[in-house]
Coordinates of C-alpha atoms and ligand atoms in Angstrom, one line a residue:
M479 CA 27.5 11.6 17.5
G480 CA 29.1 11.6 14.3
A481 CA 29.3 14.5 11.8
K482 CA 26.3 15.8 9.6
Q483 CA 27.2 14.9 5.9
E484 CA 25.3 15.8 2.6
I485 CA 25.0 12.8 0.3
L486 CA 25.2 13.8 -3.6
L487 CA 24.7 12.1 -6.5
P488 CA 27.7 11.0 -7.7
D489 CA 28.5 11.2 -11.6
I490 CA 26.3 8.5 -13.2
G491 CA 27.9 8.6 -16.5
D492 CA 26.2 9.9 -19.5
F493 CA 22.8 10.6 -17.7
S494 CA 21.3 13.5 -16.4
D495 CA 17.8 14.4 -15.1
V496 CA 17.2 11.0 -14.1
D497 CA 14.0 9.4 -12.5
V498 CA 14.1 8.2 -9.0
A499 CA 12.6 5.0 -9.2
E500 CA 12.6 3.6 -5.7
V501 CA 13.6 5.2 -2.2
L502 CA 15.0 2.4 -0.7
V503 CA 15.4 3.9 3.0
S504 CA 13.5 6.7 5.0
N505 CA 14.3 9.1 7.7
G506 CA 15.9 7.7 10.6
T507 CA 17.2 4.5 8.8
R508 CA 20.4 3.1 10.1
V509 CA 22.4 2.4 6.8
T510 CA 25.8 1.0 6.4
A511 CA 28.5 2.3 3.8
E512 CA 27.7 0.9 0.5
Q513 CA 23.9 0.1 1.2
S514 CA 21.8 1.3 -1.7
L515 CA 19.6 4.3 -0.9
I516 CA 17.8 5.0 -4.0
V517 CA 17.0 3.7 -7.3
L518 CA 17.4 5.4 -10.7
E519 CA 15.7 4.4 -13.9
T520 CA 15.9 5.9 -17.5
D521 CA 13.8 4.1 -20.2
K522 CA 16.6 1.6 -20.5
A523 CA 18.6 1.1 -17.2
S524 CA 18.5 1.5 -13.7
M525 CA 20.8 1.7 -11.4
E526 CA 21.0 1.9 -7.1
I527 CA 23.0 4.5 -5.5
P528 CA 24.6 3.8 -2.3
S529 CA 25.3 5.6 0.6
P530 CA 29.3 6.7 1.0
F531 CA 28.8 6.7 4.8
A532 CA 27.6 4.5 7.6
G533 CA 25.3 6.1 9.9
V534 CA 21.4 7.2 10.4
I535 CA 19.7 9.3 7.6
V536 CA 18.3 12.3 9.0
E537 CA 16.6 13.4 6.1
M538 CA 15.8 11.7 2.9
K539 CA 15.8 14.8 -0.1
V540 CA 14.5 13.2 -2.8
S541 CA 11.0 11.2 -3.5
V542 CA 10.1 8.8 -5.9
G543 CA 9.4 10.8 -9.3
D544 CA 11.7 13.5 -8.2
R545 CA 14.5 13.9 -11.3
V546 CA 18.1 14.1 -10.5
S547 CA 21.3 14.7 -11.8
K548 CA 25.0 14.7 -10.8
G549 CA 25.6 16.7 -7.5
S550 CA 21.8 16.6 -6.6
L551 CA 21.4 16.1 -3.0
I552 CA 20.3 13.0 -2.0
A553 CA 19.8 12.8 1.8
T554 CA 21.5 14.2 4.9
I555 CA 23.2 11.6 7.2
E556 CA 24.4 11.6 10.5
T557 CA 27.6 9.3 10.1
D558 CA 29.1 7.1 12.4
E559 CA 31.8 8.3 14.3
A560 CA 33.9 4.8 14.2
A561 CA 32.8 4.1 10.7
E562 CA 35.1 5.3 8.0
P563 CA 33.8 7.3 5.3
A564 CA 33.7 5.1 2.3
K565 CA 35.7 6.5 -0.9
A566 CA 34.2 8.6 -3.1
P567 CA 30.5 7.5 -3.7
E568 CA 29.7 5.8 -6.9
P569 CA 26.8 4.0 -8.3
A570 CA 26.2 0.4 -6.6
K571 CA 26.8 -0.8 -10.1
A572 CA 26.8 0.3 -13.8
A573 CA 23.3 1.1 -15.4
Q574 CA 21.8 -2.2 -16.0
P575 CA 19.4 -3.0 -19.0
A576 CA 16.0 -4.2 -18.2
P577 CA 15.4 -7.1 -16.5
E578 CA 15.6 -10.4 -18.2
P579 CA 12.0 -12.0 -17.6
A580 CA 12.4 -14.5 -15.0
R581 CA 13.5 -18.0 -16.2
P582 CA 11.2 -20.9 -15.0
A583 CA 11.8 -24.3 -13.7
E584 CA 15.6 -23.8 -14.1
P585 CA 17.4 -26.3 -11.6
A586 CA 17.7 -23.8 -8.5
K587 CA 20.1 -24.1 -5.9
P588 CA 18.0 -25.4 -2.9
A589 CA 17.2 -22.3 -0.8
A590 CA 18.0 -22.7 3.0
A591 CA 14.8 -22.1 4.9
P592 CA 14.5 -18.7 6.2
E593 CA 16.2 -18.3 9.5
P594 CA 14.3 -17.6 12.8
A595 CA 15.5 -14.1 13.0
R596 CA 14.2 -13.4 9.6
A597 CA 10.9 -14.8 10.7
A598 CA 10.9 -12.9 13.6
Q599 CA 10.6 -9.9 11.7
T600 CA 7.4 -10.5 9.9
R601 CA 6.0 -9.9 13.7
A602 CA 7.1 -6.4 13.6
P603 CA 4.6 -3.7 13.4
A604 CA 3.3 -3.1 9.5
P605 CA 4.5 -6.3 8.8
A606 CA 5.4 -6.3 4.6
A607 CA 3.7 -2.9 4.4
D608 CA 5.8 -2.4 1.1
E609 CA 3.8 -5.4 -0.6
A610 CA 0.4 -3.5 0.8
E611 CA 0.9 -0.3 -1.1
P612 CA 0.8 0.0 -4.6
A613 CA 3.9 1.9 -6.3
E614 CA 5.9 4.0 -4.4
S615 CA 6.5 2.5 -0.8
P616 CA 9.9 0.9 0.1
E617 CA 10.3 -1.2 2.9
P618 CA 8.3 -0.5 6.0
E619 CA 10.1 1.8 8.7
A620 CA 10.2 -0.8 11.4
E621 CA 12.2 -2.9 9.2
S622 CA 14.3 -0.6 6.7
A623 CA 17.4 -1.9 8.9
I624 CA 17.2 -4.8 7.2
L625 CA 16.6 -4.1 3.8
P626 CA 17.2 -6.8 1.6
H627 CA 20.4 -6.5 -0.7
A628 CA 19.0 -7.0 -4.1
S629 CA 19.2 -5.5 -8.0
P630 CA 16.3 -3.8 -9.2
S631 CA 15.9 -6.5 -11.5
V632 CA 15.8 -9.2 -8.8
R633 CA 13.1 -6.6 -7.1
R634 CA 11.1 -6.8 -10.2
V635 CA 11.5 -10.7 -10.5
A636 CA 10.4 -10.9 -6.8
R637 CA 7.5 -8.6 -7.4
E638 CA 6.1 -10.6 -10.4
L639 CA 6.2 -14.2 -8.3
G640 CA 5.1 -12.5 -4.9
V641 CA 8.3 -12.9 -3.0
D642 CA 8.7 -11.1 -0.1
L643 CA 12.5 -10.4 -0.7
R644 CA 13.0 -9.9 3.3
L645 CA 12.5 -13.8 3.8
V646 CA 14.8 -14.7 1.1
P647 CA 18.4 -15.7 2.1
G648 CA 21.1 -14.3 -0.2
T649 CA 23.9 -15.9 -1.2
G650 CA 25.7 -13.1 -3.6
P651 CA 28.4 -11.0 -2.0
K652 CA 27.6 -9.1 1.2
A653 CA 24.5 -11.6 1.4
R654 CA 23.5 -10.1 -1.8
I655 CA 20.0 -11.8 -3.2
T656 CA 20.6 -13.2 -6.6
P657 CA 18.0 -14.4 -9.2
D658 CA 18.7 -18.0 -8.1
D659 CA 17.9 -17.1 -4.6
V660 CA 14.7 -16.2 -5.5
R661 CA 14.1 -19.0 -7.6
G662 CA 15.1 -21.4 -5.1
Y663 CA 13.1 -19.7 -2.3
V664 CA 10.0 -20.4 -4.5
K665 CA 10.9 -23.7 -5.1
S666 CA 11.3 -24.4 -1.0
M667 CA 7.9 -22.9 -0.3
I668 CA 5.9 -24.9 -2.6
G669 CA 7.7 -27.7 -1.3
K670 CA 6.3 -26.7 2.2
G671 CA 2.8 -26.3 1.0
T672 CA 2.3 -23.9 3.9
A673 CA -1.3 -22.3 4.1
A674 CA -0.1 -19.0 2.7
G675 CA 1.2 -20.9 -0.1
V676 CA 3.0 -19.5 -3.1
P677 CA 0.1 -20.0 -5.2
I678 CA 1.5 -17.7 -8.2
A679 CA 4.3 -20.1 -8.6
G680 CA 1.9 -23.2 -8.4
V681 CA -0.7 -21.8 -10.7
S682 CA -0.2 -22.6 -14.6
V683 CA -2.3 -20.5 -17.1
A684 CA -1.8 -20.3 -20.8
A685 CA 0.3 -17.3 -21.6
P686 CA -1.6 -14.6 -23.6
P687 CA -1.2 -14.6 -27.1
Q688 CA 0.6 -11.8 -28.9
I689 CA -2.1 -10.1 -31.1
D690 CA -1.6 -7.6 -33.8
F691 CA -4.5 -5.4 -33.3
A692 CA -3.7 -3.2 -36.1
K693 CA -4.9 -5.8 -38.2
F694 CA -8.6 -4.9 -37.1
G695 CA -8.1 -1.0 -37.2
A696 CA -6.2 1.8 -36.1
T697 CA -4.6 1.5 -32.5
E698 CA -2.1 3.5 -30.7
I699 CA 0.6 2.4 -28.0
Q700 CA 0.2 3.6 -24.5
P701 CA 3.1 2.7 -22.2
L702 CA 1.8 1.9 -18.7
H703 CA 2.9 4.6 -16.1
R704 CA 5.5 3.0 -13.3
I705 CA 2.8 3.5 -10.6
R706 CA 0.0 1.3 -12.5
K707 CA 2.4 -1.1 -13.3
L708 CA 3.4 -1.6 -9.9
S709 CA -0.1 -1.5 -8.6
A710 CA -1.0 -3.8 -11.3
A711 CA 1.8 -6.4 -9.8
N712 CA 0.0 -5.9 -6.4
L713 CA -3.2 -6.1 -7.1
H714 CA -2.7 -9.3 -9.3
R715 CA -1.0 -10.8 -6.4
S716 CA -3.7 -10.1 -4.2
W717 CA -6.2 -11.5 -6.5
V718 CA -4.7 -14.9 -6.9
T719 CA -3.1 -15.4 -3.7
I720 CA -6.3 -14.3 -1.6
P721 CA -9.9 -16.3 -1.7
H722 CA -11.9 -13.1 -1.8
V723 CA -15.5 -12.8 -0.7
T724 CA -17.4 -9.7 -1.1
Q725 CA -20.0 -8.9 1.2
H726 CA -22.9 -6.2 0.3
D727 CA -24.7 -4.0 2.8
E728 CA -26.7 -0.9 3.1
A729 CA -26.5 1.8 5.7
D730 CA -29.3 4.1 6.2
I731 CA -27.5 7.6 6.3
T732 CA -30.3 10.0 6.2
D733 CA -29.5 11.4 9.8
L734 CA -25.8 11.0 8.9
D735 CA -26.2 13.3 6.3
E736 CA -28.6 15.8 7.7
F737 CA -25.6 16.0 10.6
R738 CA -23.0 16.4 7.9
K739 CA -25.1 19.4 6.2
Q740 CA -25.6 21.1 9.7
M741 CA -22.0 20.6 10.5
K742 CA -21.0 21.9 7.0
P743 CA -20.4 25.8 8.0
E744 CA -18.6 25.0 11.1
A745 CA -16.3 22.8 8.9
E746 CA -15.9 25.4 6.3
A747 CA -15.0 28.1 9.1
R748 CA -12.5 25.7 9.8
N749 CA -11.4 25.2 6.0
V750 CA -12.3 21.5 6.2
K751 CA -14.5 19.7 3.3
L752 CA -16.6 17.4 5.5
T753 CA -17.7 14.8 3.3
F754 CA -18.9 11.0 4.2
L755 CA -15.8 9.4 4.6
P756 CA -14.3 10.5 7.7
F757 CA -17.9 9.0 9.2
V758 CA -17.1 6.1 7.4
I759 CA -13.6 5.8 8.6
K760 CA -14.6 6.5 12.1
A761 CA -17.3 4.0 12.0
C762 CA -15.0 1.3 10.9
V763 CA -12.5 1.8 13.2
Y764 CA -14.9 1.5 15.8
A765 CA -16.3 -1.9 14.4
L766 CA -12.6 -3.1 13.7
R767 CA -12.1 -2.7 17.5
E768 CA -15.3 -5.1 17.8
H769 CA -13.9 -7.4 15.3
P770 CA -10.3 -7.2 15.5
Q771 CA -9.6 -10.2 12.9
F772 CA -10.6 -7.7 10.3
N773 CA -7.7 -5.4 11.2
A774 CA -5.0 -7.8 10.9
S775 CA -2.7 -10.2 8.7
L776 CA -1.8 -13.5 8.0
D777 CA 1.6 -13.9 8.8
H778 CA 4.3 -15.5 5.6
T779 CA 3.5 -18.9 6.9
G780 CA 0.0 -18.5 6.9
E781 CA -0.3 -20.4 10.4
N782 CA -0.5 -17.2 12.6
L783 CA -3.2 -14.0 12.5
I784 CA -1.3 -11.1 13.5
L785 CA -3.9 -8.8 15.1
K786 CA -2.8 -5.1 15.0
R787 CA -3.5 -2.7 17.7
Y788 CA -3.3 0.4 15.8
Y789 CA -6.0 1.7 13.5
H790 CA -4.0 3.0 10.3
V791 CA -6.7 3.0 7.5
G792 CA -5.6 3.2 3.8
V793 CA -7.7 5.3 1.3
A794 CA -7.5 4.4 -2.3
V795 CA -7.0 7.6 -4.0
D796 CA -7.7 7.7 -8.2
T797 CA -4.8 9.8 -9.7
E798 CA -4.0 10.2 -13.6
N799 CA -1.0 7.6 -13.3
G800 CA -3.2 5.0 -11.4
L801 CA -4.1 4.2 -7.8
V802 CA -2.2 4.8 -4.7
V803 CA -3.4 4.0 -0.9
P804 CA -2.0 6.6 1.2
V805 CA -2.8 6.2 5.1
V806 CA -4.8 8.0 7.6
R807 CA -2.9 6.6 10.5
D808 CA -4.2 6.5 14.4
A809 CA -7.6 7.3 12.9
D810 CA -9.3 6.2 16.1
R811 CA -7.1 9.0 17.9
K812 CA -8.5 11.8 15.4
G813 CA -11.4 13.5 15.2
L814 CA -13.8 14.0 12.3
Y815 CA -12.4 17.5 11.1
E816 CA -8.8 16.4 11.9
I817 CA -9.6 13.4 9.4
A818 CA -11.5 15.1 6.8
A819 CA -8.4 17.5 6.6
E820 CA -5.9 14.8 6.3
L821 CA -8.0 13.3 3.6
T822 CA -7.6 16.7 1.3
E823 CA -4.0 16.8 1.9
I824 CA -3.1 13.0 1.3
S825 CA -5.4 13.0 -1.9
G826 CA -3.9 16.4 -2.8
K827 CA -0.5 15.0 -2.7
A828 CA -1.3 11.6 -4.2
R829 CA -2.5 13.6 -7.3
S830 CA 0.3 15.9 -7.1
R831 CA 2.6 13.0 -6.7
K832 CA 4.2 14.3 -3.2
L833 CA 3.4 11.6 -1.0
S834 CA 6.1 10.7 0.5
P835 CA 6.9 6.5 1.1
A836 CA 6.1 7.0 4.7
D837 CA 2.5 8.5 3.7
L838 CA 1.7 4.9 1.9
Q839 CA 3.0 2.6 4.5
G840 CA 1.3 0.6 7.6
A841 CA -2.5 0.2 6.6
S842 CA -4.1 -1.9 8.5
F843 CA -7.4 -1.9 6.7
S844 CA -8.4 0.2 3.7
I845 CA -11.7 1.8 2.1
S846 CA -12.3 2.5 -1.6
S847 CA -14.5 4.9 -1.9
L848 CA -16.4 5.3 -5.4
G849 CA -19.4 7.3 -3.7
G850 CA -18.2 10.7 -5.0
I851 CA -18.2 9.4 -8.7
G852 CA -21.1 7.1 -8.9
G853 CA -22.2 3.3 -8.9
T854 CA -23.2 1.4 -6.2
F855 CA -21.9 -1.9 -5.2
F856 CA -18.6 -3.5 -6.4
T857 CA -15.7 -6.1 -5.5
P858 CA -12.8 -3.9 -4.0
I859 CA -9.5 -6.3 -4.1
V860 CA -8.2 -6.6 -0.4
N861 CA -5.0 -4.7 -0.2
H862 CA -2.4 -7.5 0.9
P863 CA -1.3 -8.2 3.5
E864 CA -4.6 -7.0 4.9
V865 CA -7.4 -9.1 5.2
A866 CA -10.4 -6.8 4.4
I867 CA -11.2 -3.5 2.5
L868 CA -14.3 -1.5 2.4
G869 CA -15.8 -0.3 -0.8
V870 CA -18.2 2.7 -0.8
G871 CA -20.9 3.3 -3.3
K872 CA -22.9 6.6 -4.0
M873 CA -25.9 7.2 -1.5
D874 CA -29.1 7.4 -3.1
W875 CA -32.6 7.7 -2.3
R876 CA -34.6 4.7 -1.8
P877 CA -38.3 3.6 -0.6
V878 CA -37.5 1.9 2.8
H879 CA -40.4 -0.1 4.4
R880 CA -40.9 1.4 8.0
D881 CA -43.9 1.0 10.3
G882 CA -46.1 -0.4 7.4
A883 CA -45.3 2.2 5.0
F884 CA -42.6 3.0 2.6
V885 CA -40.3 6.0 3.3
P886 CA -37.7 7.8 1.5
R887 CA -34.2 7.2 3.1
L888 CA -30.7 8.2 2.1
V889 CA -29.0 4.9 1.3
L890 CA -25.3 4.0 1.3
P891 CA -24.1 1.0 -0.7
L892 CA -21.3 -0.9 1.2
S893 CA -19.1 -3.5 0.0
L894 CA -16.7 -5.6 2.1
S895 CA -14.3 -7.8 0.6
Y896 CA -12.3 -10.1 3.0
D897 CA -10.0 -12.8 3.1
H898 CA -12.0 -16.2 3.4
R899 CA -8.9 -17.8 4.8
V900 CA -9.3 -15.4 8.0
I901 CA -12.8 -14.2 7.8
D902 CA -15.6 -16.4 7.8
G903 CA -19.0 -15.3 6.0
A904 CA -21.2 -14.7 9.2
D905 CA -18.1 -12.4 10.4
A906 CA -18.3 -10.4 7.6
A907 CA -22.2 -10.2 7.8
R908 CA -21.8 -9.1 11.3
F909 CA -19.3 -6.9 10.5
T910 CA -21.3 -5.0 7.7
T911 CA -24.5 -4.9 9.8
R912 CA -22.6 -3.1 12.7
L913 CA -21.1 -0.8 10.4
A914 CA -24.5 0.0 9.0
E915 CA -25.8 0.5 12.5
L916 CA -23.1 3.0 13.3
L917 CA -23.4 4.9 10.2
S918 CA -27.2 4.8 11.1
D919 CA -26.8 6.4 14.0
L920 CA -24.0 8.6 14.9
R921 CA -24.5 8.4 18.5
R922 CA -23.4 4.9 19.0
L923 CA -20.1 5.7 18.2
I924 CA -19.5 7.6 21.6
L925 CA -21.3 4.7 23.5
Ligands
CAO1459 N1 -22.3 9.5 -2.1 C1 -22.8 10.6 -2.4 N2 -22.0 11.4 -2.8 C2 -20.8 11.5 -2.4 C3 -20.1 10.0 -1.5 C4 -21.2 9.0 -1.8 N3 -20.8 8.0 -1.1 N4 -19.0 10.3 -1.1 C5 -18.6 11.5 -1.4 N5 -19.7 12.1 -2.2 C6 -19.6 13.5 -2.9 C7 -18.7 14.4 -1.7 O1 -19.5 14.8 -0.4 C8 -18.6 15.5 -2.3 O2 -19.6 16.4 -2.7 P1 -19.7 17.9 -2.6 O3 -18.3 18.5 -3.3 O4 -20.9 18.5 -3.1 O5 -19.7 18.2 -1.0 C9 -18.2 14.7 -3.9 O6 -18.8 13.9 -3.8 C10 -16.7 14.7 -3.9 O7 -16.1 13.9 -2.7 P2 -14.4 13.7 -3.0 O8 -14.1 12.7 -3.8 O9 -14.0 15.0 -3.1 O10 -14.2 13.3 -1.5 P3 -14.5 12.0 -0.9 O11 -13.9 12.4 0.8 O12 -15.6 11.4 -0.5 O13 -13.2 11.0 -1.2 C11 -11.0 10.3 -2.0 C12 -11.9 11.3 -1.1 C13 -9.7 10.7 -2.2 C14 -11.3 8.9 -1.6 C15 -11.7 10.3 -3.7 O14 -11.5 11.7 -4.1 C16 -11.2 9.3 -4.5 O15 -10.1 9.4 -5.2 N6 -12.0 8.1 -4.7 C17 -11.8 7.2 -5.7 C18 -11.4 6.2 -5.2 C19 -11.0 4.8 -6.1 O16 -10.4 5.1 -7.3 N7 -11.3 4.0 -5.8 C20 -11.3 2.5 -6.7 C21 -10.0 1.8 -6.0 S1 -10.1 0.1 -7.2 O17 -9.6 0.7 -8.6

């Protein structure tokens, strides 16, 4: 066992009180000396802060959105006995200007195909979870040991092009990934024409015109929050890469609502707010077990479906800075109260920007519930690399025809968007029909 050491923020020049823009490792990650731990970002510059030691991160002490200055405690690390501590830590590189836009169509060095070892990594649990979640999430835990070495500007270019950096062989010093590596990788993937494809690179649309709206009236420029920009990039990638279809259905939740009301006093006694969502999560897990292709991801080649044997449900949470999708892990093993309490906790953390990267990783299916706000059906965007997402609308009383007469029933609108490459329309209809059955009669959940 090595010694436990604190990693403090080194002198970063003229900056203080700087935003932590990315946390690149998590608790338990093995890092090499000089491996980047966090990315700091000011208005004009970003810089990576490397680990001065090799070893295993005991605890990351900063999260995305924290502000740090020289001497701030970044992490604690159990250093490798054998490894020599690096000299006094300094940022991986000097503050660098904001990234230049990706130069299109520049002759790029032919990139080597991803080596088998890297390809195999996509079969690890929670593949490409970093790309599934908007905003703050870094690479998934299981793959943190093989974090790609790349500057923030390269990461941004990769995000814009929808490239998973873990698949890009780096040709820079210490296998660092350069902008040319990213471009070369995109070119090579286009050449391969895999089922997964790299559609963004293949799509050509007219550039948006620059319009001076002030000509038409008063305007105000409001910079987009970083979370919104990052989730926008992920949503855009999902939108253009996944052939979406949305299946709409309705669940009669009259009995469920009655049961929920009966349970309210008990829930309150436990200090839990029992909304519809925990019931929907439980019903989804049940339906996912029966329809495993909905709890899956396409691998990066587009030739294999990775079925997940875990049920981690991402829940879209609306925050003032944009959408985040924290994850209720192992929802199959949790009871309604436990899920309800966790929902309150994670949505609270999301709104106060206290989510850790781990809270955002590894979802296998997602739910976006607008029921507390209003509206009926909508078309949620699949949270890549998942293949399906359920949208939940606001319940309402409807006349339902039963036994020759119209009776008032409480109806919950459901909208299931899915990746048509993986899921057929008939399967989607089966899934939502089953979901509606389960929500209509909760007794089915214990069968
Ligand atoms: N129909 C009618 N009422 C509903 C409902 C539904 N489908 N779902 C929830 N409600 C009610 C709840 O019962 C609660 O009422 P009471 O306070 O009287 O009990 C109220 O609406 C508020 O619920 P909530 O929003 O606090 O709790 P939730 O478990 O339903 O949802 C969360 C939690 C985090 C999903 C939600 O707060 C949220 O952020 N929703 C927005 C998600 C979003 O933005 N999605 C869009 C993604 S695409 O841009």
